[in-house]
Tab-separated table of C-alpha atoms in Angstrom:
chain	number	residue	atom	x	y	z
A	1	UNK	CA	44.901	-13.484	-0.059
A	2	UNK	CA	43.043	-15.939	2.280
A	3	UNK	CA	45.228	-18.132	4.434
A	4	UNK	CA	44.510	-21.905	4.247
A	5	UNK	CA	41.560	-22.891	6.229
A	6	UNK	CA	40.667	-19.380	6.984
A	7	UNK	CA	37.110	-18.411	6.112
A	8	UNK	CA	36.296	-14.756	5.161
A	9	UNK	CA	32.767	-13.368	5.048
A	10	UNK	CA	31.837	-9.872	3.695
A	11	UNK	CA	28.337	-8.496	3.261
A	12	UNK	CA	28.198	-6.394	0.131
A	13	UNK	CA	25.244	-4.152	-0.630
A	14	UNK	CA	24.642	-3.556	-4.433
A	15	UNK	CA	21.990	-2.788	-6.768
A	16	UNK	CA	19.452	-5.580	-7.534
A	17	UNK	CA	20.331	-7.245	-10.983
A	18	UNK	CA	16.699	-8.617	-12.279
A	19	UNK	CA	18.544	-11.209	-14.569
A	20	UNK	CA	20.570	-13.013	-12.033
A	21	UNK	CA	18.903	-12.008	-8.765
A	22	UNK	CA	15.236	-12.725	-9.053
A	23	UNK	CA	14.823	-16.235	-8.015
A	24	UNK	CA	17.349	-15.774	-5.127
A	25	UNK	CA	15.364	-12.856	-3.726
A	26	UNK	CA	12.133	-14.515	-3.953
A	27	UNK	CA	13.561	-17.626	-2.280
A	28	UNK	CA	15.105	-15.365	0.528
A	29	UNK	CA	11.682	-13.506	1.002
A	30	UNK	CA	9.642	-16.578	1.225
A	31	UNK	CA	11.871	-17.542	4.328
A	32	UNK	CA	10.965	-14.366	6.162
A	33	UNK	CA	8.096	-13.853	8.379
A	34	UNK	CA	6.220	-11.009	6.720
A	35	UNK	CA	3.403	-10.254	9.286
A	36	UNK	CA	1.644	-11.271	12.492
A	37	UNK	CA	0.040	-14.809	12.642
A	38	UNK	CA	-3.259	-15.198	10.830
A	39	UNK	CA	-2.920	-11.869	9.103
A	40	UNK	CA	-2.471	-10.962	5.380
A	41	UNK	CA	1.140	-11.222	4.267
A	42	UNK	CA	3.094	-11.060	1.279
A	43	UNK	CA	3.476	-14.534	-0.293
A	44	UNK	CA	4.963	-14.476	-3.677
A	45	UNK	CA	5.513	-12.082	-6.764
A	46	UNK	CA	3.085	-13.410	-9.424
A	47	UNK	CA	5.361	-11.852	-12.214
A	48	UNK	CA	8.651	-13.447	-10.719
A	49	UNK	CA	9.894	-9.795	-10.433
A	50	UNK	CA	10.535	-8.761	-6.905
A	51	UNK	CA	10.966	-5.032	-7.909
A	52	UNK	CA	7.668	-4.839	-9.699
A	53	UNK	CA	5.964	-3.305	-6.441
A	54	UNK	CA	7.953	-0.073	-6.957
A	55	UNK	CA	8.493	-0.303	-10.832
A	56	UNK	CA	5.448	2.027	-11.460
A	57	UNK	CA	6.684	4.828	-9.254
A	58	UNK	CA	8.548	7.936	-10.888
A	59	UNK	CA	11.968	7.051	-9.490
A	60	UNK	CA	12.763	3.650	-7.886
A	61	UNK	CA	15.727	1.452	-6.719
A	62	UNK	CA	16.179	-2.061	-5.224
A	63	UNK	CA	19.111	-3.003	-3.308
A	64	UNK	CA	20.207	-6.561	-2.151
A	65	UNK	CA	22.632	-7.577	0.559
A	66	UNK	CA	24.898	-10.400	-0.653
A	67	UNK	CA	26.905	-12.545	1.722
A	68	UNK	CA	30.386	-13.299	-0.046
A	69	UNK	CA	32.222	-16.147	1.676
A	70	UNK	CA	35.720	-17.140	0.695
A	71	UNK	CA	38.091	-19.856	1.962
A	72	UNK	CA	37.131	-22.835	4.082
A	73	UNK	CA	38.794	-25.443	1.986
A	74	UNK	CA	36.915	-24.356	-1.199
A	75	UNK	CA	38.542	-22.949	-4.233
A	76	UNK	CA	35.895	-20.480	-5.232
A	77	UNK	CA	33.753	-17.964	-3.354
A	78	UNK	CA	30.169	-18.668	-2.410
A	79	UNK	CA	27.496	-16.003	-2.658
A	80	UNK	CA	24.062	-15.813	-1.003
A	81	UNK	CA	21.558	-12.999	-0.881
A	82	UNK	CA	20.542	-12.394	2.637
A	83	UNK	CA	18.640	-9.229	2.349
A	84	UNK	CA	16.781	-6.712	0.307
A	85	UNK	CA	15.121	-3.266	0.173
A	86	UNK	CA	13.088	-1.371	-2.134
A	87	UNK	CA	12.741	2.559	-2.310
A	88	UNK	CA	10.880	4.956	-4.583
A	89	UNK	CA	10.574	8.663	-4.718
A	90	UNK	CA	7.759	10.853	-5.733
A	91	UNK	CA	6.276	14.474	-5.037
A	92	UNK	CA	3.279	14.565	-2.582
A	93	UNK	CA	1.259	17.008	-0.711
A	94	UNK	CA	2.639	17.758	2.960
A	95	UNK	CA	0.636	20.735	3.831
A	96	UNK	CA	-1.568	23.779	2.650
A	97	UNK	CA	-1.074	27.452	2.386
A	98	UNK	CA	-3.683	30.098	1.549
A	99	UNK	CA	-3.936	31.468	-1.778
A	100	UNK	CA	-2.706	35.090	-2.362
A	101	UNK	CA	-5.776	36.274	-4.294
A	102	UNK	CA	-7.816	36.509	-1.288
A	103	UNK	CA	-10.107	33.520	-1.850
A	104	UNK	CA	-8.912	31.793	1.260
A	105	UNK	CA	-8.763	28.615	-0.750
A	106	UNK	CA	-5.937	26.337	0.772
A	107	UNK	CA	-3.489	25.384	-1.835
A	108	UNK	CA	-1.252	22.270	-1.703
A	109	UNK	CA	2.337	22.425	-0.521
A	110	UNK	CA	4.323	19.887	-2.126
A	111	UNK	CA	7.543	17.910	-1.061
A	112	UNK	CA	9.778	15.226	-2.515
A	113	UNK	CA	9.087	12.145	-0.504
A	114	UNK	CA	10.958	8.844	-0.373
A	115	UNK	CA	9.289	5.519	0.601
A	116	UNK	CA	11.095	2.414	1.829
A	117	UNK	CA	9.257	-0.828	1.039
A	118	UNK	CA	9.923	-4.428	1.603
A	119	UNK	CA	13.058	-4.354	3.940
A	120	UNK	CA	13.771	-8.024	4.405
A	121	UNK	CA	16.665	-10.009	6.095
A	122	UNK	CA	17.051	-13.648	5.975
A	123	UNK	CA	16.137	-15.115	9.507
A	124	UNK	CA	19.460	-16.829	9.621
A	125	UNK	CA	21.350	-13.743	9.161
A	126	UNK	CA	19.631	-11.309	11.336
A	127	UNK	CA	21.247	-9.151	14.165
A	128	UNK	CA	24.306	-8.670	12.177
A	129	UNK	CA	23.555	-5.096	10.977
A	130	UNK	CA	22.475	-6.061	7.762
A	131	UNK	CA	18.926	-4.179	7.805
A	132	UNK	CA	20.746	-0.990	8.964
A	133	UNK	CA	23.349	-1.230	6.340
A	134	UNK	CA	20.646	-1.433	3.804
A	135	UNK	CA	18.606	1.403	5.119
A	136	UNK	CA	21.484	3.775	5.253
A	137	UNK	CA	22.517	2.916	1.655
A	138	UNK	CA	19.225	3.373	0.277
A	139	UNK	CA	18.827	6.709	2.114
A	140	UNK	CA	21.950	7.725	0.552
A	141	UNK	CA	20.249	7.276	-2.889
A	142	UNK	CA	17.398	9.249	-1.581
A	143	UNK	CA	19.418	12.139	-0.862
A	144	UNK	CA	21.305	12.056	-4.097
A	145	UNK	CA	17.876	12.342	-5.746
A	146	UNK	CA	16.622	15.365	-3.742
A	147	UNK	CA	14.323	13.657	-1.288
A	148	UNK	CA	13.609	15.863	1.679
A	149	UNK	CA	11.731	13.309	3.665
A	150	UNK	CA	11.780	9.488	3.866
A	151	UNK	CA	9.116	7.269	5.312
A	152	UNK	CA	8.201	3.608	5.856
A	153	UNK	CA	5.223	1.659	7.171
A	154	UNK	CA	5.253	-1.528	9.401
A	155	UNK	CA	2.816	-3.209	11.796
A	156	UNK	CA	2.767	-1.477	15.169
A	157	UNK	CA	3.619	-4.656	16.817
A	158	UNK	CA	6.633	-5.371	14.602
A	159	UNK	CA	8.938	-4.382	17.466
A	160	UNK	CA	12.183	-5.225	15.579
A	161	UNK	CA	11.246	-3.153	12.697
A	162	UNK	CA	10.033	-0.170	14.820
A	163	UNK	CA	13.160	-0.223	16.878
A	164	UNK	CA	15.606	-0.299	13.806
A	165	UNK	CA	13.914	2.686	12.315
A	166	UNK	CA	13.201	4.703	15.443
A	167	UNK	CA	16.238	4.065	17.611
A	168	UNK	CA	18.902	3.481	14.934
A	169	UNK	CA	17.883	5.297	11.863
A	170	UNK	CA	16.396	8.446	13.399
A	171	UNK	CA	12.808	8.018	12.178
A	172	UNK	CA	9.999	9.047	14.257
A	173	UNK	CA	6.261	7.643	14.665
A	174	UNK	CA	3.904	9.775	12.312
A	175	UNK	CA	0.795	8.255	11.458
A	176	UNK	CA	-1.318	5.333	12.227
A	177	UNK	CA	-3.846	4.556	9.535
A	178	UNK	CA	-5.903	1.251	9.492
A	179	UNK	CA	-5.666	-1.373	6.701
A	180	UNK	CA	-9.247	-2.534	6.228
A	181	UNK	CA	-9.686	-5.923	4.371
A	182	UNK	CA	-12.842	-7.640	3.197
A	183	UNK	CA	-13.382	-10.982	1.766
A	184	UNK	CA	-14.776	-11.527	-1.585
A	185	UNK	CA	-17.959	-13.826	-1.206
A	186	UNK	CA	-19.238	-16.543	-3.762
A	187	UNK	CA	-22.421	-14.285	-4.038
A	188	UNK	CA	-22.597	-10.773	-5.436
A	189	UNK	CA	-23.333	-7.896	-2.997
A	190	UNK	CA	-26.816	-6.358	-3.857
A	191	UNK	CA	-26.758	-2.847	-4.986
A	192	UNK	CA	-28.404	-0.136	-3.052
A	193	UNK	CA	-31.490	1.027	-5.109
A	194	UNK	CA	-31.010	4.560	-3.579
A	195	UNK	CA	-27.569	5.002	-5.185
A	196	UNK	CA	-26.326	5.173	-8.694
A	197	UNK	CA	-22.593	4.330	-9.483
A	198	UNK	CA	-21.065	6.302	-12.304
A	199	UNK	CA	-17.752	5.427	-13.855
A	200	UNK	CA	-15.512	8.474	-14.492
A	201	UNK	CA	-13.209	8.733	-17.493
A	202	UNK	CA	-9.390	9.214	-16.507
A	203	UNK	CA	-9.565	12.983	-17.333
A	204	UNK	CA	-12.681	13.555	-15.293
A	205	UNK	CA	-11.138	11.638	-12.297
A	206	UNK	CA	-7.889	13.529	-12.499
A	207	UNK	CA	-9.734	16.969	-12.476
A	208	UNK	CA	-11.974	15.853	-9.594
A	209	UNK	CA	-8.930	14.520	-7.553
A	210	UNK	CA	-6.893	17.763	-8.216
A	211	UNK	CA	-9.885	20.178	-7.277
A	212	UNK	CA	-11.071	18.242	-4.385
A	213	UNK	CA	-8.286	16.300	-2.893
A	214	UNK	CA	-5.063	17.766	-3.856
A	215	UNK	CA	-4.776	19.320	-0.292
A	216	UNK	CA	-5.104	15.881	1.417
A	217	UNK	CA	-1.750	14.605	2.970
A	218	UNK	CA	0.382	12.477	0.770
A	219	UNK	CA	-1.715	13.254	-2.533
A	220	UNK	CA	0.678	12.421	-5.315
A	221	UNK	CA	1.191	15.364	-7.782
A	222	UNK	CA	1.468	12.805	-10.585
A	223	UNK	CA	-2.052	11.472	-9.987
A	224	UNK	CA	-2.625	11.340	-13.741
A	225	UNK	CA	0.164	8.727	-14.058
A	226	UNK	CA	-1.623	6.705	-11.262
A	227	UNK	CA	-5.069	6.870	-12.791
A	228	UNK	CA	-3.541	6.159	-16.198
A	229	UNK	CA	-1.556	3.068	-15.134
A	230	UNK	CA	-2.302	-0.292	-16.592
A	231	UNK	CA	-3.202	-1.526	-13.110
A	232	UNK	CA	-5.849	1.053	-12.609
A	233	UNK	CA	-9.321	-0.419	-12.781
A	234	UNK	CA	-11.144	2.927	-12.935
A	235	UNK	CA	-12.672	5.553	-10.647
A	236	UNK	CA	-16.117	5.153	-9.603
A	237	UNK	CA	-18.692	7.838	-8.308
A	238	UNK	CA	-21.599	7.362	-6.173
A	239	UNK	CA	-24.563	9.717	-6.482
A	240	UNK	CA	-28.179	9.774	-5.280
A	241	UNK	CA	-30.494	7.816	-7.729
A	242	UNK	CA	-31.467	10.237	-10.444
A	243	UNK	CA	-28.410	12.478	-10.266
A	244	UNK	CA	-25.815	12.360	-12.865
A	245	UNK	CA	-22.255	13.613	-13.844
A	246	UNK	CA	-22.691	17.015	-15.739
A	247	UNK	CA	-22.743	16.704	-19.389
A	248	UNK	CA	-20.581	19.711	-19.633
A	249	UNK	CA	-18.031	21.435	-17.409
A	250	UNK	CA	-16.727	18.250	-15.844
A	251	UNK	CA	-15.377	18.279	-12.286
A	252	UNK	CA	-15.693	22.165	-12.128
A	253	UNK	CA	-19.350	22.109	-12.785
A	254	UNK	CA	-19.954	19.049	-10.624
A	255	UNK	CA	-18.186	20.701	-7.563
A	256	UNK	CA	-19.861	24.027	-8.266
A	257	UNK	CA	-23.262	22.390	-7.712
A	258	UNK	CA	-22.772	18.946	-6.138
A	259	UNK	CA	-25.599	16.639	-5.137
A	260	UNK	CA	-26.493	16.660	-1.452
A	261	UNK	CA	-24.250	13.719	-1.051
A	262	UNK	CA	-21.808	11.950	-2.963
A	263	UNK	CA	-18.650	9.614	-2.644
A	264	UNK	CA	-15.620	8.505	-4.873
A	265	UNK	CA	-12.981	5.865	-4.869
A	266	UNK	CA	-10.640	4.277	-7.483
A	267	UNK	CA	-9.620	0.592	-7.838
A	268	UNK	CA	-6.080	-0.894	-8.431
A	269	UNK	CA	-5.389	-4.395	-9.695
A	270	UNK	CA	-2.808	-5.710	-7.077
A	271	UNK	CA	-3.344	-9.287	-8.203
A	272	UNK	CA	-1.121	-8.756	-11.470
A	273	UNK	CA	1.627	-7.637	-9.177
A	274	UNK	CA	1.794	-10.070	-6.284
A	275	UNK	CA	-0.091	-12.691	-4.070
A	276	UNK	CA	-1.204	-12.827	-0.449
A	277	UNK	CA	-1.968	-15.742	1.828
A	278	UNK	CA	-3.103	-16.015	5.270
A	279	UNK	CA	-0.788	-17.922	7.783
A	280	UNK	CA	-1.008	-19.317	11.143
A	281	UNK	CA	-4.754	-20.175	11.303
A	282	UNK	CA	-5.843	-23.302	13.197
A	283	UNK	CA	-7.439	-26.288	11.714
A	284	UNK	CA	-10.714	-25.472	13.347
A	285	UNK	CA	-10.726	-21.958	11.733
A	286	UNK	CA	-9.838	-23.572	8.372
A	287	UNK	CA	-12.637	-26.019	8.665
A	288	UNK	CA	-15.109	-23.231	9.585
A	289	UNK	CA	-13.893	-21.023	6.817
A	290	UNK	CA	-14.484	-24.062	4.396
A	291	UNK	CA	-18.047	-24.588	5.723
A	292	UNK	CA	-19.064	-20.838	5.201
A	293	UNK	CA	-17.968	-21.360	1.554
A	294	UNK	CA	-20.062	-24.519	1.050
A	295	UNK	CA	-23.004	-22.891	2.642
A	296	UNK	CA	-22.696	-19.861	0.473
A	297	UNK	CA	-22.415	-21.906	-2.593
A	298	UNK	CA	-25.471	-24.140	-1.722
A	299	UNK	CA	-27.573	-21.321	-0.699
A	300	UNK	CA	-26.497	-18.168	-2.614
A	301	UNK	CA	-29.903	-16.390	-2.257
A	302	UNK	CA	-29.351	-16.180	1.514
A	303	UNK	CA	-26.182	-13.858	0.984
A	304	UNK	CA	-24.367	-15.683	3.973
A	305	UNK	CA	-20.942	-14.240	4.622
A	306	UNK	CA	-18.332	-16.748	3.334
A	307	UNK	CA	-14.546	-16.850	3.480
A	308	UNK	CA	-12.626	-17.365	0.234
A	309	UNK	CA	-9.654	-19.725	0.057
A	310	UNK	CA	-7.196	-17.540	1.714
A	311	UNK	CA	-4.882	-20.293	2.957
A	312	UNK	CA	-3.140	-20.438	-0.391
A	313	UNK	CA	-1.815	-17.653	-2.748
A	314	UNK	CA	-4.808	-15.343	-3.962
A	315	UNK	CA	-4.998	-12.001	-5.505
A	316	UNK	CA	-6.719	-8.810	-4.416
A	317	UNK	CA	-7.790	-5.383	-5.374
A	318	UNK	CA	-6.747	-2.269	-3.533
A	319	UNK	CA	-9.197	0.813	-3.177
A	320	UNK	CA	-7.772	4.323	-2.998
A	321	UNK	CA	-8.703	7.843	-3.313
A	322	UNK	CA	-11.543	7.467	-1.028
A	323	UNK	CA	-13.578	10.547	-0.414
A	324	UNK	CA	-16.901	12.225	-0.433
A	325	UNK	CA	-19.263	14.891	1.046
A	326	UNK	CA	-22.885	15.136	2.520
A	327	UNK	CA	-25.091	13.641	5.198
A	328	UNK	CA	-25.398	10.400	3.277
A	329	UNK	CA	-21.775	10.028	2.171
A	330	UNK	CA	-21.109	6.920	4.339
A	331	UNK	CA	-24.097	5.267	2.633
A	332	UNK	CA	-22.430	6.125	-0.911
A	333	UNK	CA	-19.236	4.873	0.106
A	334	UNK	CA	-20.808	1.491	1.461
A	335	UNK	CA	-22.538	1.274	-2.158
A	336	UNK	CA	-19.216	1.918	-3.775
A	337	UNK	CA	-17.391	-0.854	-1.793
A	338	UNK	CA	-20.265	-3.126	-2.622
A	339	UNK	CA	-19.698	-2.396	-6.363
A	340	UNK	CA	-15.798	-2.902	-5.798
A	341	UNK	CA	-16.595	-6.280	-4.166
A	342	UNK	CA	-18.426	-7.540	-7.340
A	343	UNK	CA	-15.711	-6.206	-9.567
A	344	UNK	CA	-13.314	-8.238	-7.509
A	345	UNK	CA	-15.461	-11.186	-7.630
A	346	UNK	CA	-15.551	-11.091	-11.524
A	347	UNK	CA	-11.862	-10.813	-11.516
A	348	UNK	CA	-11.327	-14.011	-9.190
A	349	UNK	CA	-9.936	-11.964	-6.292
A	350	UNK	CA	-9.963	-13.224	-2.704
A	351	UNK	CA	-10.155	-10.016	-0.970
A	352	UNK	CA	-10.717	-6.129	-1.370
A	353	UNK	CA	-8.495	-3.905	0.894
A	354	UNK	CA	-8.075	-0.319	1.509
A	355	UNK	CA	-6.081	1.932	3.742
A	356	UNK	CA	-7.492	4.863	5.579
A	357	UNK	CA	-6.655	7.465	8.272
A	358	UNK	CA	-7.699	6.595	11.805
A	359	UNK	CA	-9.798	9.798	11.767
A	360	UNK	CA	-11.310	9.150	8.434
A	361	UNK	CA	-15.206	9.769	8.700
A	362	UNK	CA	-16.066	7.668	5.723
A	363	UNK	CA	-14.466	4.527	7.229
A	364	UNK	CA	-17.860	3.893	8.796
A	365	UNK	CA	-18.985	3.015	5.235
A	366	UNK	CA	-16.086	0.516	4.429
A	367	UNK	CA	-17.102	-3.114	5.237
A	368	UNK	CA	-14.268	-5.159	6.634
A	369	UNK	CA	-13.424	-8.148	8.689
A	370	UNK	CA	-11.354	-7.342	11.880
A	371	UNK	CA	-9.696	-10.822	11.727
A	372	UNK	CA	-8.212	-10.041	8.419
A	373	UNK	CA	-7.413	-6.302	9.059
A	374	UNK	CA	-4.822	-4.130	10.774
A	375	UNK	CA	-6.340	-1.685	13.022
A	376	UNK	CA	-3.054	0.425	13.416
A	377	UNK	CA	-0.419	0.361	10.672
A	378	UNK	CA	2.445	2.489	11.681
A	379	UNK	CA	4.059	4.920	9.541
A	380	UNK	CA	7.352	6.460	10.625
A	381	UNK	CA	9.034	9.603	8.899
A	382	UNK	CA	12.520	11.157	8.851
A	383	UNK	CA	13.639	14.555	7.739
A	384	UNK	CA	16.731	13.909	5.291
A	385	UNK	CA	17.579	17.607	4.919
A	386	UNK	CA	16.301	21.083	4.293
A	387	UNK	CA	12.707	21.480	3.349
A	388	UNK	CA	12.605	22.684	-0.240
A	389	UNK	CA	8.785	22.502	-0.686
A	390	UNK	CA	7.148	25.405	-2.595
A	391	UNK	CA	5.730	27.232	0.335
A	392	UNK	CA	7.218	26.214	3.715
A	393	UNK	CA	5.263	24.269	6.263
A	394	UNK	CA	8.072	24.058	8.786
A	395	UNK	CA	9.045	20.453	9.622
A	396	UNK	CA	6.519	18.198	8.382
A	397	UNK	CA	7.527	15.356	10.771
A	398	UNK	CA	5.999	17.472	13.651
A	399	UNK	CA	2.679	18.362	11.975
A	400	UNK	CA	-0.481	17.098	13.515
A	401	UNK	CA	-2.378	14.257	11.667
A	402	UNK	CA	-5.604	15.453	9.576
A	403	UNK	CA	-8.704	13.444	9.047
A	404	UNK	CA	-7.694	11.839	5.824
A	405	UNK	CA	-4.669	10.701	3.888
A	406	UNK	CA	-4.275	9.823	0.321
A	407	UNK	CA	-2.652	6.346	-0.056
A	408	UNK	CA	-0.745	5.731	-3.126
A	409	UNK	CA	-1.643	2.258	-4.667
A	410	UNK	CA	1.798	1.963	-6.326
A	411	UNK	CA	3.232	1.485	-2.904
A	412	UNK	CA	0.734	-0.854	-1.174
């Protein structure tokens, strides 16, 4: 019972109900600051479904924090969603071990990894412990489903988020990859005449990734599910002009006798999941960007760099699975990114984005604009329990970074 005139407020964390919570969660998230000024930030969910960014993962959950207020002279209780969090679990590579057959070939060591995505708390209800409550409850679900580690990503200068996870939740700073973003121009990028672009079938792409990249940190064991997803736009291989994918033998034959240089990437259609917009730009910058578009439309043969309309919701493509070998691999990657730009232009996207390790040697071949990119995206990790991976690598949280990481597009 609530005494007359008394007001009782309780925050309840529960599972997201798609039928009744969708619009309330979207409204709450639109009130949140989702990134630094003039950077790319989450704007709205195109499908009207706030859980769709993790729906493609093998196991996922979304929780909401609901403020329940009773009393204050009103007969019925009042409810308001003031926070939300998403989480998913998958199996990924966390290290390597040597083969026992004497080949000295490194074999992937897998672990069950949980990922926290999209922690949001309404600005009017922060510093009330709601974020901490959401994190602890989703970690409980992670543990119940066998996850051995949990990690999250945030901007390095998001001090509130970093403090919450590192000081209150027991996470440690782990990796600092870069998000590289390039605008889609009104004109097409000219193809490199020295490079041939081949589109691989899903089976060939899976075989190439498993043979060449399965020992890369964060490589998903269910890469077949990623490549076969309806949001996957294909895998593209860059080769020297005149070279070709082998007619027989597939990935095994290709890697047994590869060309001098080659590169590969896959594309993911994020614009069918959610939209982005750039916030905080001055009127001068907006006018300047508008001028670049006008000039590019008027003189397309000049190939002037222009900025698309990024101050209202726009879609984008995400590039993942980047890799390659050889002295000209950077040139091959640049050619692939040009082809990806043209694909994004044909689909009406505003930008093309990717995320790579800070030591990634191929990043020199990835065109991007610093003003739209994030030089240091911070990944924090936590060990949830004993390491049950097949072939112990010790405590993954203490392992040094490698040159590359595999960024799962389902979590971007």
